[in-house]
mmCIF file of C-alpha atoms and ligand atoms in Angstrom:
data_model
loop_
_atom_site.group_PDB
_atom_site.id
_atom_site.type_symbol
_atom_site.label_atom_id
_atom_site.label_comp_id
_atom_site.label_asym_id
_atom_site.label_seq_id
_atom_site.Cartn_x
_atom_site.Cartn_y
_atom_site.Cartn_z
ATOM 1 C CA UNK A 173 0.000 0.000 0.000
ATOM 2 C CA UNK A 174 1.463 3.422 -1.005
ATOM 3 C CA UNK A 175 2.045 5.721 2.049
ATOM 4 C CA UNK A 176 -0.967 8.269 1.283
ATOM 5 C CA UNK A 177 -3.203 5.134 0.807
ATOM 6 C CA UNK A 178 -5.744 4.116 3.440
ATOM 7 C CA UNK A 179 -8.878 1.660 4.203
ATOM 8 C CA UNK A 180 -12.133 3.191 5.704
ATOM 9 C CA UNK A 181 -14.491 0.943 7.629
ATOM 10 C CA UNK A 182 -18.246 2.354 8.724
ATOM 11 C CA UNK A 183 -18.806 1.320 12.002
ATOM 12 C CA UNK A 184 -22.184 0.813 13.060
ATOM 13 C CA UNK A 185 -23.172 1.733 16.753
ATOM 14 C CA UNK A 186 -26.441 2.638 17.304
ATOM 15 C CA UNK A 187 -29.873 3.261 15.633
ATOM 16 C CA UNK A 188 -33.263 6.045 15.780
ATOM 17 C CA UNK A 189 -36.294 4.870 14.590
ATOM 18 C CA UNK A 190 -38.015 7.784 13.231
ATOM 19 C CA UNK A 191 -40.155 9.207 10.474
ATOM 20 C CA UNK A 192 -39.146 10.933 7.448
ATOM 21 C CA UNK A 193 -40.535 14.619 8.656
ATOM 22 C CA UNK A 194 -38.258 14.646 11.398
ATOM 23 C CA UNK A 195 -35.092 14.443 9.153
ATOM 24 C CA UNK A 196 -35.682 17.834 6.988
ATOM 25 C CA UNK A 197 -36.347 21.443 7.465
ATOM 26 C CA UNK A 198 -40.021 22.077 6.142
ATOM 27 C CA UNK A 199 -40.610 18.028 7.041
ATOM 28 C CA UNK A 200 -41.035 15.865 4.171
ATOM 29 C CA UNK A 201 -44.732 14.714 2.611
ATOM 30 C CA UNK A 202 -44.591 11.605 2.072
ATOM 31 C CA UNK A 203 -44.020 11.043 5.929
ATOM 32 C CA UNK A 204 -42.306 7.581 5.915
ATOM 33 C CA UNK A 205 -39.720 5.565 8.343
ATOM 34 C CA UNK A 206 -36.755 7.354 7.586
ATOM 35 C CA UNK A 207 -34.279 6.016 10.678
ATOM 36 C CA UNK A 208 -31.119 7.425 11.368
ATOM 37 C CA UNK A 209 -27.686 4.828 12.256
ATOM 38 C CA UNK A 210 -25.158 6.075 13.992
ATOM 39 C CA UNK A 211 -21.517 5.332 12.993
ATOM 40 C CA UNK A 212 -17.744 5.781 13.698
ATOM 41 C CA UNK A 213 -15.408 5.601 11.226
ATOM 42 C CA UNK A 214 -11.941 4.238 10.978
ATOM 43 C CA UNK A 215 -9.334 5.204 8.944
ATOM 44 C CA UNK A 216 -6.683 2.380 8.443
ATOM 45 C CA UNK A 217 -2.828 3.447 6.961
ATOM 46 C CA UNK A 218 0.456 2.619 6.960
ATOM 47 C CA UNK A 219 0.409 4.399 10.648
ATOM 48 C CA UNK A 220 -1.998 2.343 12.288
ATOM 49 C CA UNK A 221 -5.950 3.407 12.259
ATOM 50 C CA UNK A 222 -7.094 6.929 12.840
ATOM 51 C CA UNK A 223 -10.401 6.610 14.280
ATOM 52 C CA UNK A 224 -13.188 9.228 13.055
ATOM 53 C CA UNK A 225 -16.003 10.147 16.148
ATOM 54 C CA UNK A 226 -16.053 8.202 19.514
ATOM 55 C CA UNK A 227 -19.744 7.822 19.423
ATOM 56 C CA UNK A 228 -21.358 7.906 22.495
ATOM 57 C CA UNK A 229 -21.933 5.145 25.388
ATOM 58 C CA UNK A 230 -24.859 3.129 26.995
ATOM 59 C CA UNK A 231 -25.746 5.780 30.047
ATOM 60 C CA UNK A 232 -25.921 8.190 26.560
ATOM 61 C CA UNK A 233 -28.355 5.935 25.105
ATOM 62 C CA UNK A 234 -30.732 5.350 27.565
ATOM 63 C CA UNK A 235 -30.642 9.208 28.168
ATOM 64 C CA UNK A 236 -30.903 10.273 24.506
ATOM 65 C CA UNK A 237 -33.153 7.306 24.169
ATOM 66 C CA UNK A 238 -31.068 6.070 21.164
ATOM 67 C CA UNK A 239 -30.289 2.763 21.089
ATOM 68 C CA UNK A 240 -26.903 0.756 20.797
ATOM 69 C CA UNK A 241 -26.801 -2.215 18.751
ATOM 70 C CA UNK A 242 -23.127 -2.676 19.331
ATOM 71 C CA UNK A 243 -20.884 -0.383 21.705
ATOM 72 C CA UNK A 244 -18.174 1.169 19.830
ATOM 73 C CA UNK A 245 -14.834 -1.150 21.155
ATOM 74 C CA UNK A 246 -16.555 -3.985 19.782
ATOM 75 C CA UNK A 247 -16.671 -2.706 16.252
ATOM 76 C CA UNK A 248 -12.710 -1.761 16.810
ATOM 77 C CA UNK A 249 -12.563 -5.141 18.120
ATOM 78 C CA UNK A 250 -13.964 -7.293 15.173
ATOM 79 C CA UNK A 251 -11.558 -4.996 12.800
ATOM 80 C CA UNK A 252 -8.715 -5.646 15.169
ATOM 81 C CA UNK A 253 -8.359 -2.633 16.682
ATOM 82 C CA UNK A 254 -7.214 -1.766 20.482
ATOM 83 C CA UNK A 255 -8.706 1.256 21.473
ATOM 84 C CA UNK A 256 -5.655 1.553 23.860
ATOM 85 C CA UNK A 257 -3.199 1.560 20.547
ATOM 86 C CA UNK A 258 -5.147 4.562 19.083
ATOM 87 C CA UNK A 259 -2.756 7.614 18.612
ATOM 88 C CA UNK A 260 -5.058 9.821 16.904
ATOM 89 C CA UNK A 261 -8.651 10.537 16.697
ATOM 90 C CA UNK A 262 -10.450 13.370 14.745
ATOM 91 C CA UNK A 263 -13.772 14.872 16.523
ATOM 92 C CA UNK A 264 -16.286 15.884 13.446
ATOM 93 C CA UNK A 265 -17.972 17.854 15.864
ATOM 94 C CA UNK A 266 -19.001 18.195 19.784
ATOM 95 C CA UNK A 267 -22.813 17.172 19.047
ATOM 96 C CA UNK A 268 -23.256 14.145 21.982
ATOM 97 C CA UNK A 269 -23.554 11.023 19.283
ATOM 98 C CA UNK A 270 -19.894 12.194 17.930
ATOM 99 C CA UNK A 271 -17.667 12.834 21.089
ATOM 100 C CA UNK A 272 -18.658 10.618 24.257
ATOM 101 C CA UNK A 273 -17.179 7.104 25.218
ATOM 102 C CA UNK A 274 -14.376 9.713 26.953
ATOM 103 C CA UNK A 275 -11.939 7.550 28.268
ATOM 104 C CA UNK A 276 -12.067 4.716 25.290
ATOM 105 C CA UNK A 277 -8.840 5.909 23.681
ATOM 106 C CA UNK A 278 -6.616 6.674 26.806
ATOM 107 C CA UNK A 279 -3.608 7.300 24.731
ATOM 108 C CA UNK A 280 -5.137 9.308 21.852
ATOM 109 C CA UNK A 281 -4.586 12.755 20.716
ATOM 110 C CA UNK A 282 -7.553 14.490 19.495
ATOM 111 C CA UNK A 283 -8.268 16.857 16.725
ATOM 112 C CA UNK A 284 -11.325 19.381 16.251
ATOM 113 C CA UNK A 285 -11.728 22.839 14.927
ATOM 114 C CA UNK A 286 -11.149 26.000 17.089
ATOM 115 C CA UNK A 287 -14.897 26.824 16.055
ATOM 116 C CA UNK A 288 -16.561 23.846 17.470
ATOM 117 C CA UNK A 289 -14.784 24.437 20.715
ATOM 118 C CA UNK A 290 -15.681 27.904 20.617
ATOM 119 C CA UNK A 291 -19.345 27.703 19.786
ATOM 120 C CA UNK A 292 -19.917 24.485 22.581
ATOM 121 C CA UNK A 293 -17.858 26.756 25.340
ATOM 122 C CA UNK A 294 -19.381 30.087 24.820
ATOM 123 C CA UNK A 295 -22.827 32.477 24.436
ATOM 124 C CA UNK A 296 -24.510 30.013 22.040
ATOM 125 C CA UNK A 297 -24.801 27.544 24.855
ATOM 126 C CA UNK A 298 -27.285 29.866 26.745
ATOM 127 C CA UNK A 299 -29.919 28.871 24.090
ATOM 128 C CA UNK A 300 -31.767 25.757 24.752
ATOM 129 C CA UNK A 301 -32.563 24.942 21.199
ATOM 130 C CA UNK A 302 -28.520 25.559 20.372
ATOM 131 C CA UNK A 303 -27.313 23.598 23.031
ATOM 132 C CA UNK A 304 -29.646 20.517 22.806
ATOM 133 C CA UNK A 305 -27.581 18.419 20.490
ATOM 134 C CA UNK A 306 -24.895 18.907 22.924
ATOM 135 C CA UNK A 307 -24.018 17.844 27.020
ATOM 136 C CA UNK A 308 -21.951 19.448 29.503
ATOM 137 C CA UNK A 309 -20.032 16.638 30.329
ATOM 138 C CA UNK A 310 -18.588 15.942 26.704
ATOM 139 C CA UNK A 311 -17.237 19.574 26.246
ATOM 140 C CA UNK A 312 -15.913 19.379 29.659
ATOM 141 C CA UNK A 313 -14.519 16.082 28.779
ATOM 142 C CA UNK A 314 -12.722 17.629 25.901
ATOM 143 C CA UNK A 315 -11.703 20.215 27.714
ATOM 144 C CA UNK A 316 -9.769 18.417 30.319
ATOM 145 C CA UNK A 317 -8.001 16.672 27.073
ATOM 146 C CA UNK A 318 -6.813 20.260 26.235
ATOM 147 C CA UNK A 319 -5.505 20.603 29.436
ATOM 148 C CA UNK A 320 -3.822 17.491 29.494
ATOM 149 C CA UNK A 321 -2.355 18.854 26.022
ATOM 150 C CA UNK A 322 -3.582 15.769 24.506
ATOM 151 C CA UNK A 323 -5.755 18.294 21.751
ATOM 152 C CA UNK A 324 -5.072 19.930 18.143
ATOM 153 C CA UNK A 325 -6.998 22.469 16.627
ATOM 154 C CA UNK A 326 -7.524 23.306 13.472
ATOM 155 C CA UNK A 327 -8.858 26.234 11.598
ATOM 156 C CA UNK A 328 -10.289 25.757 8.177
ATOM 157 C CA UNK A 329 -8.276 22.911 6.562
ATOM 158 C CA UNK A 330 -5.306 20.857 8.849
ATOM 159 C CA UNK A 331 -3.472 17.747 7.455
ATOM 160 C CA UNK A 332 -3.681 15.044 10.302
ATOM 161 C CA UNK A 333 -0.983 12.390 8.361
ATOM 162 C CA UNK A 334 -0.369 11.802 4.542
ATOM 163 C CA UNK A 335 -3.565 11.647 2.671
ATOM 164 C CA UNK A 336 -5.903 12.173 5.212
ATOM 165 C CA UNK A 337 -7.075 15.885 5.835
ATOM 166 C CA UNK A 338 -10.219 17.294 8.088
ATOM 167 C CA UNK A 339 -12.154 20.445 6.117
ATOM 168 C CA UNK A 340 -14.425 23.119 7.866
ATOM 169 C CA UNK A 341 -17.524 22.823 6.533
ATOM 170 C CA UNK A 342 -19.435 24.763 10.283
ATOM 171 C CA UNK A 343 -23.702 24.680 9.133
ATOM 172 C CA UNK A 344 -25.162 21.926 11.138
ATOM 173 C CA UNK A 345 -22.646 23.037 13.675
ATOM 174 C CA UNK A 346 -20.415 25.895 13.816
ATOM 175 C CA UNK A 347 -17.418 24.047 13.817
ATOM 176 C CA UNK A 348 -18.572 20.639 12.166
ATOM 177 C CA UNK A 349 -15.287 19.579 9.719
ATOM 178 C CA UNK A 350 -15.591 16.650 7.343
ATOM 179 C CA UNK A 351 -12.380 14.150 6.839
ATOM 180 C CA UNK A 352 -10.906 13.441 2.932
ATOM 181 C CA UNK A 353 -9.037 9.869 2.623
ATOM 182 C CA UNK A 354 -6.799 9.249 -0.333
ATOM 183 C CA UNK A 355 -7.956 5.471 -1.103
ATOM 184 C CA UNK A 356 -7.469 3.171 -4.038
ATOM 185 C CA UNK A 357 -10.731 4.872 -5.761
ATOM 186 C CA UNK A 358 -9.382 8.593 -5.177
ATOM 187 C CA UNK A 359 -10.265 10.639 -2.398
ATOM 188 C CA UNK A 360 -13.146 9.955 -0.304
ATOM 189 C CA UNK A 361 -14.821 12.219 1.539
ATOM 190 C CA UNK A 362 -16.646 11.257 4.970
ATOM 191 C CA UNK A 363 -18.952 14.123 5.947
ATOM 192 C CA UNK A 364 -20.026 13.159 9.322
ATOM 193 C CA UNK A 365 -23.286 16.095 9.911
ATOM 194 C CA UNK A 366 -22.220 17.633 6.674
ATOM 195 C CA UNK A 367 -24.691 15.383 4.962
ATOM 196 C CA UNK A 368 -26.812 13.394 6.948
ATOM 197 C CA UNK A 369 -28.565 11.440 4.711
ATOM 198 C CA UNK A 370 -28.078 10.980 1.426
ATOM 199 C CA UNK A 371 -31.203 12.599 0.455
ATOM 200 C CA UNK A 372 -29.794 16.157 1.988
ATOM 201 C CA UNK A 373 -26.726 16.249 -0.133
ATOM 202 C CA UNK A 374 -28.243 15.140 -3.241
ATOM 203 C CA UNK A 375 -31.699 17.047 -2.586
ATOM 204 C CA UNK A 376 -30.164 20.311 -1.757
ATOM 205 C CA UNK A 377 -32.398 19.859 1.530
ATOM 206 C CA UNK A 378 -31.372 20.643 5.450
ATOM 207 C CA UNK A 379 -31.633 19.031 8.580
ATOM 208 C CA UNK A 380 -33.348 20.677 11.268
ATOM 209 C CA UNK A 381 -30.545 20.544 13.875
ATOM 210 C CA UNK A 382 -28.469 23.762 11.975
ATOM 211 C CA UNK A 383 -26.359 26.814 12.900
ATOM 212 C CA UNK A 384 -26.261 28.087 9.781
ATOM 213 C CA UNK A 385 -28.202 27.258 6.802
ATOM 214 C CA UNK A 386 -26.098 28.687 4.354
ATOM 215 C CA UNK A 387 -23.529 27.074 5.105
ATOM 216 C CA UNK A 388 -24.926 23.773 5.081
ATOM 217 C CA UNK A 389 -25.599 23.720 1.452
ATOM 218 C CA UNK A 390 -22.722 25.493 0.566
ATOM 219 C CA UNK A 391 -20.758 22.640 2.286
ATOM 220 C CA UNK A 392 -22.881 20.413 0.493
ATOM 221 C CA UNK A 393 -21.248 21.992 -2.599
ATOM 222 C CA UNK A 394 -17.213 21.678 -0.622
ATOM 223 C CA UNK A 395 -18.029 17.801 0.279
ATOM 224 C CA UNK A 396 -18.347 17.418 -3.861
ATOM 225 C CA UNK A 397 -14.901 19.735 -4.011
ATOM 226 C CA UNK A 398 -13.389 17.449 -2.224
ATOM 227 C CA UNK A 399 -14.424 14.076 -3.483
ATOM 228 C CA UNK A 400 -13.207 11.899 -6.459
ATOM 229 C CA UNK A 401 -17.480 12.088 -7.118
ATOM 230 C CA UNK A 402 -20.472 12.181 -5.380
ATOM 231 C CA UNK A 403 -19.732 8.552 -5.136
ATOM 232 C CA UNK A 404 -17.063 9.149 -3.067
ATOM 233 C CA UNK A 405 -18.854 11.586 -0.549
ATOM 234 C CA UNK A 406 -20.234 9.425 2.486
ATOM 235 C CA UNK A 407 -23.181 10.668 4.775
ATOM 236 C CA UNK A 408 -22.966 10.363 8.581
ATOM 237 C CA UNK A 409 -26.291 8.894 9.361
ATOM 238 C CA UNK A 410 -27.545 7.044 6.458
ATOM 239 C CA UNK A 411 -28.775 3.054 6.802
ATOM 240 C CA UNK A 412 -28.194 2.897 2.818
ATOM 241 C CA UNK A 413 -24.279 3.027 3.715
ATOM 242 C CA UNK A 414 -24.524 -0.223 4.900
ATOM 243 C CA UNK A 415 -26.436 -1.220 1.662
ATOM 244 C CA UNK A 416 -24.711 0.234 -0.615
ATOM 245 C CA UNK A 417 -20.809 -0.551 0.494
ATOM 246 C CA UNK A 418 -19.574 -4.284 0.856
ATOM 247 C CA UNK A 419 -19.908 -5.168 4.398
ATOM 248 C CA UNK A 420 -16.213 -6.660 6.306
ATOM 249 C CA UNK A 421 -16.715 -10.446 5.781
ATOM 250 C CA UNK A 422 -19.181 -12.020 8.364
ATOM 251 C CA UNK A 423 -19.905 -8.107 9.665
ATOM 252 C CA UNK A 424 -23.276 -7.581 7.768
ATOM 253 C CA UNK A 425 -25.241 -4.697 8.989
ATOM 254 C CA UNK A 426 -22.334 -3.988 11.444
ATOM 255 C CA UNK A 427 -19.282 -2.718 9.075
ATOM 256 C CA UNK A 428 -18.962 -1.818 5.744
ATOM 257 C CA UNK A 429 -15.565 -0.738 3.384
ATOM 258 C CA UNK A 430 -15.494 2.486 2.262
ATOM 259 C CA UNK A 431 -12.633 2.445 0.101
ATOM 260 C CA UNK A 432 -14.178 0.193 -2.766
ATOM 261 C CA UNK A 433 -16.406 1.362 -5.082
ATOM 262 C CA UNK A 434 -20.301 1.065 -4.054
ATOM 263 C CA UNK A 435 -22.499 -0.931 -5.533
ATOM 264 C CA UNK A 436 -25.144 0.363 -8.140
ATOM 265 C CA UNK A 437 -28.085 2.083 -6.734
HETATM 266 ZN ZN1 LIG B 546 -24.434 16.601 14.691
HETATM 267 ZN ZN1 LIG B 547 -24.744 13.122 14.308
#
Protein backbone atom coordinates (compact mmCIF):
# COMPACT_ATOMS: atom_id res chain seq x y z
CA UNK A 1 0.00 0.00 0.00
CA UNK A 2 1.46 3.42 -1.01
CA UNK A 3 2.05 5.72 2.05
CA UNK A 4 -0.97 8.27 1.28
CA UNK A 5 -3.20 5.13 0.81
CA UNK A 6 -5.74 4.12 3.44
CA UNK A 7 -8.88 1.66 4.20
CA UNK A 8 -12.13 3.19 5.70
CA UNK A 9 -14.49 0.94 7.63
CA UNK A 10 -18.25 2.35 8.72
CA UNK A 11 -18.81 1.32 12.00
CA UNK A 12 -22.18 0.81 13.06
CA UNK A 13 -23.17 1.73 16.75
CA UNK A 14 -26.44 2.64 17.30
CA UNK A 15 -29.87 3.26 15.63
CA UNK A 16 -33.26 6.05 15.78
CA UNK A 17 -36.29 4.87 14.59
CA UNK A 18 -38.01 7.78 13.23
CA UNK A 19 -40.15 9.21 10.47
CA UNK A 20 -39.15 10.93 7.45
CA UNK A 21 -40.53 14.62 8.66
CA UNK A 22 -38.26 14.65 11.40
CA UNK A 23 -35.09 14.44 9.15
CA UNK A 24 -35.68 17.83 6.99
CA UNK A 25 -36.35 21.44 7.47
CA UNK A 26 -40.02 22.08 6.14
CA UNK A 27 -40.61 18.03 7.04
CA UNK A 28 -41.04 15.86 4.17
CA UNK A 29 -44.73 14.71 2.61
CA UNK A 30 -44.59 11.61 2.07
CA UNK A 31 -44.02 11.04 5.93
CA UNK A 32 -42.31 7.58 5.91
CA UNK A 33 -39.72 5.56 8.34
CA UNK A 34 -36.75 7.35 7.59
CA UNK A 35 -34.28 6.02 10.68
CA UNK A 36 -31.12 7.42 11.37
CA UNK A 37 -27.69 4.83 12.26
CA UNK A 38 -25.16 6.07 13.99
CA UNK A 39 -21.52 5.33 12.99
CA UNK A 40 -17.74 5.78 13.70
CA UNK A 41 -15.41 5.60 11.23
CA UNK A 42 -11.94 4.24 10.98
CA UNK A 43 -9.33 5.20 8.94
CA UNK A 44 -6.68 2.38 8.44
CA UNK A 45 -2.83 3.45 6.96
CA UNK A 46 0.46 2.62 6.96
CA UNK A 47 0.41 4.40 10.65
CA UNK A 48 -2.00 2.34 12.29
CA UNK A 49 -5.95 3.41 12.26
CA UNK A 50 -7.09 6.93 12.84
CA UNK A 51 -10.40 6.61 14.28
CA UNK A 52 -13.19 9.23 13.05
CA UNK A 53 -16.00 10.15 16.15
CA UNK A 54 -16.05 8.20 19.51
CA UNK A 55 -19.74 7.82 19.42
CA UNK A 56 -21.36 7.91 22.50
CA UNK A 57 -21.93 5.15 25.39
CA UNK A 58 -24.86 3.13 27.00
CA UNK A 59 -25.75 5.78 30.05
CA UNK A 60 -25.92 8.19 26.56
CA UNK A 61 -28.36 5.93 25.10
CA UNK A 62 -30.73 5.35 27.57
CA UNK A 63 -30.64 9.21 28.17
CA UNK A 64 -30.90 10.27 24.51
CA UNK A 65 -33.15 7.31 24.17
CA UNK A 66 -31.07 6.07 21.16
CA UNK A 67 -30.29 2.76 21.09
CA UNK A 68 -26.90 0.76 20.80
CA UNK A 69 -26.80 -2.22 18.75
CA UNK A 70 -23.13 -2.68 19.33
CA UNK A 71 -20.88 -0.38 21.70
CA UNK A 72 -18.17 1.17 19.83
CA UNK A 73 -14.83 -1.15 21.15
CA UNK A 74 -16.55 -3.98 19.78
CA UNK A 75 -16.67 -2.71 16.25
CA UNK A 76 -12.71 -1.76 16.81
CA UNK A 77 -12.56 -5.14 18.12
CA UNK A 78 -13.96 -7.29 15.17
CA UNK A 79 -11.56 -5.00 12.80
CA UNK A 80 -8.71 -5.65 15.17
CA UNK A 81 -8.36 -2.63 16.68
CA UNK A 82 -7.21 -1.77 20.48
CA UNK A 83 -8.71 1.26 21.47
CA UNK A 84 -5.65 1.55 23.86
CA UNK A 85 -3.20 1.56 20.55
CA UNK A 86 -5.15 4.56 19.08
CA UNK A 87 -2.76 7.61 18.61
CA UNK A 88 -5.06 9.82 16.90
CA UNK A 89 -8.65 10.54 16.70
CA UNK A 90 -10.45 13.37 14.74
CA UNK A 91 -13.77 14.87 16.52
CA UNK A 92 -16.29 15.88 13.45
CA UNK A 93 -17.97 17.85 15.86
CA UNK A 94 -19.00 18.20 19.78
CA UNK A 95 -22.81 17.17 19.05
CA UNK A 96 -23.26 14.15 21.98
CA UNK A 97 -23.55 11.02 19.28
CA UNK A 98 -19.89 12.19 17.93
CA UNK A 99 -17.67 12.83 21.09
CA UNK A 100 -18.66 10.62 24.26
CA UNK A 101 -17.18 7.10 25.22
CA UNK A 102 -14.38 9.71 26.95
CA UNK A 103 -11.94 7.55 28.27
CA UNK A 104 -12.07 4.72 25.29
CA UNK A 105 -8.84 5.91 23.68
CA UNK A 106 -6.62 6.67 26.81
CA UNK A 107 -3.61 7.30 24.73
CA UNK A 108 -5.14 9.31 21.85
CA UNK A 109 -4.59 12.76 20.72
CA UNK A 110 -7.55 14.49 19.49
CA UNK A 111 -8.27 16.86 16.73
CA UNK A 112 -11.33 19.38 16.25
CA UNK A 113 -11.73 22.84 14.93
CA UNK A 114 -11.15 26.00 17.09
CA UNK A 115 -14.90 26.82 16.05
CA UNK A 116 -16.56 23.85 17.47
CA UNK A 117 -14.78 24.44 20.72
CA UNK A 118 -15.68 27.90 20.62
CA UNK A 119 -19.35 27.70 19.79
CA UNK A 120 -19.92 24.49 22.58
CA UNK A 121 -17.86 26.76 25.34
CA UNK A 122 -19.38 30.09 24.82
CA UNK A 123 -22.83 32.48 24.44
CA UNK A 124 -24.51 30.01 22.04
CA UNK A 125 -24.80 27.54 24.86
CA UNK A 126 -27.28 29.87 26.75
CA UNK A 127 -29.92 28.87 24.09
CA UNK A 128 -31.77 25.76 24.75
CA UNK A 129 -32.56 24.94 21.20
CA UNK A 130 -28.52 25.56 20.37
CA UNK A 131 -27.31 23.60 23.03
CA UNK A 132 -29.65 20.52 22.81
CA UNK A 133 -27.58 18.42 20.49
CA UNK A 134 -24.90 18.91 22.92
CA UNK A 135 -24.02 17.84 27.02
CA UNK A 136 -21.95 19.45 29.50
CA UNK A 137 -20.03 16.64 30.33
CA UNK A 138 -18.59 15.94 26.70
CA UNK A 139 -17.24 19.57 26.25
CA UNK A 140 -15.91 19.38 29.66
CA UNK A 141 -14.52 16.08 28.78
CA UNK A 142 -12.72 17.63 25.90
CA UNK A 143 -11.70 20.22 27.71
CA UNK A 144 -9.77 18.42 30.32
CA UNK A 145 -8.00 16.67 27.07
CA UNK A 146 -6.81 20.26 26.23
CA UNK A 147 -5.51 20.60 29.44
CA UNK A 148 -3.82 17.49 29.49
CA UNK A 149 -2.35 18.85 26.02
CA UNK A 150 -3.58 15.77 24.51
CA UNK A 151 -5.75 18.29 21.75
CA UNK A 152 -5.07 19.93 18.14
CA UNK A 153 -7.00 22.47 16.63
CA UNK A 154 -7.52 23.31 13.47
CA UNK A 155 -8.86 26.23 11.60
CA UNK A 156 -10.29 25.76 8.18
CA UNK A 157 -8.28 22.91 6.56
CA UNK A 158 -5.31 20.86 8.85
CA UNK A 159 -3.47 17.75 7.45
CA UNK A 160 -3.68 15.04 10.30
CA UNK A 161 -0.98 12.39 8.36
CA UNK A 162 -0.37 11.80 4.54
CA UNK A 163 -3.57 11.65 2.67
CA UNK A 164 -5.90 12.17 5.21
CA UNK A 165 -7.07 15.89 5.83
CA UNK A 166 -10.22 17.29 8.09
CA UNK A 167 -12.15 20.45 6.12
CA UNK A 168 -14.43 23.12 7.87
CA UNK A 169 -17.52 22.82 6.53
CA UNK A 170 -19.43 24.76 10.28
CA UNK A 171 -23.70 24.68 9.13
CA UNK A 172 -25.16 21.93 11.14
CA UNK A 173 -22.65 23.04 13.68
CA UNK A 174 -20.42 25.90 13.82
CA UNK A 175 -17.42 24.05 13.82
CA UNK A 176 -18.57 20.64 12.17
CA UNK A 177 -15.29 19.58 9.72
CA UNK A 178 -15.59 16.65 7.34
CA UNK A 179 -12.38 14.15 6.84
CA UNK A 180 -10.91 13.44 2.93
CA UNK A 181 -9.04 9.87 2.62
CA UNK A 182 -6.80 9.25 -0.33
CA UNK A 183 -7.96 5.47 -1.10
CA UNK A 184 -7.47 3.17 -4.04
CA UNK A 185 -10.73 4.87 -5.76
CA UNK A 186 -9.38 8.59 -5.18
CA UNK A 187 -10.26 10.64 -2.40
CA UNK A 188 -13.15 9.96 -0.30
CA UNK A 189 -14.82 12.22 1.54
CA UNK A 190 -16.65 11.26 4.97
CA UNK A 191 -18.95 14.12 5.95
CA UNK A 192 -20.03 13.16 9.32
CA UNK A 193 -23.29 16.10 9.91
CA UNK A 194 -22.22 17.63 6.67
CA UNK A 195 -24.69 15.38 4.96
CA UNK A 196 -26.81 13.39 6.95
CA UNK A 197 -28.57 11.44 4.71
CA UNK A 198 -28.08 10.98 1.43
CA UNK A 199 -31.20 12.60 0.46
CA UNK A 200 -29.79 16.16 1.99
CA UNK A 201 -26.73 16.25 -0.13
CA UNK A 202 -28.24 15.14 -3.24
CA UNK A 203 -31.70 17.05 -2.59
CA UNK A 204 -30.16 20.31 -1.76
CA UNK A 205 -32.40 19.86 1.53
CA UNK A 206 -31.37 20.64 5.45
CA UNK A 207 -31.63 19.03 8.58
CA UNK A 208 -33.35 20.68 11.27
CA UNK A 209 -30.54 20.54 13.87
CA UNK A 210 -28.47 23.76 11.98
CA UNK A 211 -26.36 26.81 12.90
CA UNK A 212 -26.26 28.09 9.78
CA UNK A 213 -28.20 27.26 6.80
CA UNK A 214 -26.10 28.69 4.35
CA UNK A 215 -23.53 27.07 5.10
CA UNK A 216 -24.93 23.77 5.08
CA UNK A 217 -25.60 23.72 1.45
CA UNK A 218 -22.72 25.49 0.57
CA UNK A 219 -20.76 22.64 2.29
CA UNK A 220 -22.88 20.41 0.49
CA UNK A 221 -21.25 21.99 -2.60
CA UNK A 222 -17.21 21.68 -0.62
CA UNK A 223 -18.03 17.80 0.28
CA UNK A 224 -18.35 17.42 -3.86
CA UNK A 225 -14.90 19.74 -4.01
CA UNK A 226 -13.39 17.45 -2.22
CA UNK A 227 -14.42 14.08 -3.48
CA UNK A 228 -13.21 11.90 -6.46
CA UNK A 229 -17.48 12.09 -7.12
CA UNK A 230 -20.47 12.18 -5.38
CA UNK A 231 -19.73 8.55 -5.14
CA UNK A 232 -17.06 9.15 -3.07
CA UNK A 233 -18.85 11.59 -0.55
CA UNK A 234 -20.23 9.42 2.49
CA UNK A 235 -23.18 10.67 4.77
CA UNK A 236 -22.97 10.36 8.58
CA UNK A 237 -26.29 8.89 9.36
CA UNK A 238 -27.54 7.04 6.46
CA UNK A 239 -28.78 3.05 6.80
CA UNK A 240 -28.19 2.90 2.82
CA UNK A 241 -24.28 3.03 3.71
CA UNK A 242 -24.52 -0.22 4.90
CA UNK A 243 -26.44 -1.22 1.66
CA UNK A 244 -24.71 0.23 -0.61
CA UNK A 245 -20.81 -0.55 0.49
CA UNK A 246 -19.57 -4.28 0.86
CA UNK A 247 -19.91 -5.17 4.40
CA UNK A 248 -16.21 -6.66 6.31
CA UNK A 249 -16.71 -10.45 5.78
CA UNK A 250 -19.18 -12.02 8.36
CA UNK A 251 -19.91 -8.11 9.66
CA UNK A 252 -23.28 -7.58 7.77
CA UNK A 253 -25.24 -4.70 8.99
CA UNK A 254 -22.33 -3.99 11.44
CA UNK A 255 -19.28 -2.72 9.08
CA UNK A 256 -18.96 -1.82 5.74
CA UNK A 257 -15.57 -0.74 3.38
CA UNK A 258 -15.49 2.49 2.26
CA UNK A 259 -12.63 2.44 0.10
CA UNK A 260 -14.18 0.19 -2.77
CA UNK A 261 -16.41 1.36 -5.08
CA UNK A 262 -20.30 1.06 -4.05
CA UNK A 263 -22.50 -0.93 -5.53
CA UNK A 264 -25.14 0.36 -8.14
CA UNK A 265 -28.09 2.08 -6.73
ZN1 LIG B 1 -24.43 16.60 14.69
ZN1 LIG C 1 -24.74 13.12 14.31
Amino acid sequence: MSDDLHEIYAIRYGHHARRSPANFIDGDPHDVLQPLDFFVWAIVGPSGAIILDTGFDEAMSRRRQREITKPVRDGLAALGIAPEAVATVIVSHLHYDHCGNHDLFPHAHYHLQDREMAYATGRCMCHQALRLPFEADDVVAMVRKVFAGRATFHDGDGEIAPGVSVHLIGGHSKGLQCVRVMTRRGPVVLASDATHLYAHIDGGRVFPITYNIAEVLEGYRTLKELAASPRHVVPGHDPLVLARYPAKPGLEGWIARLDVEPKES
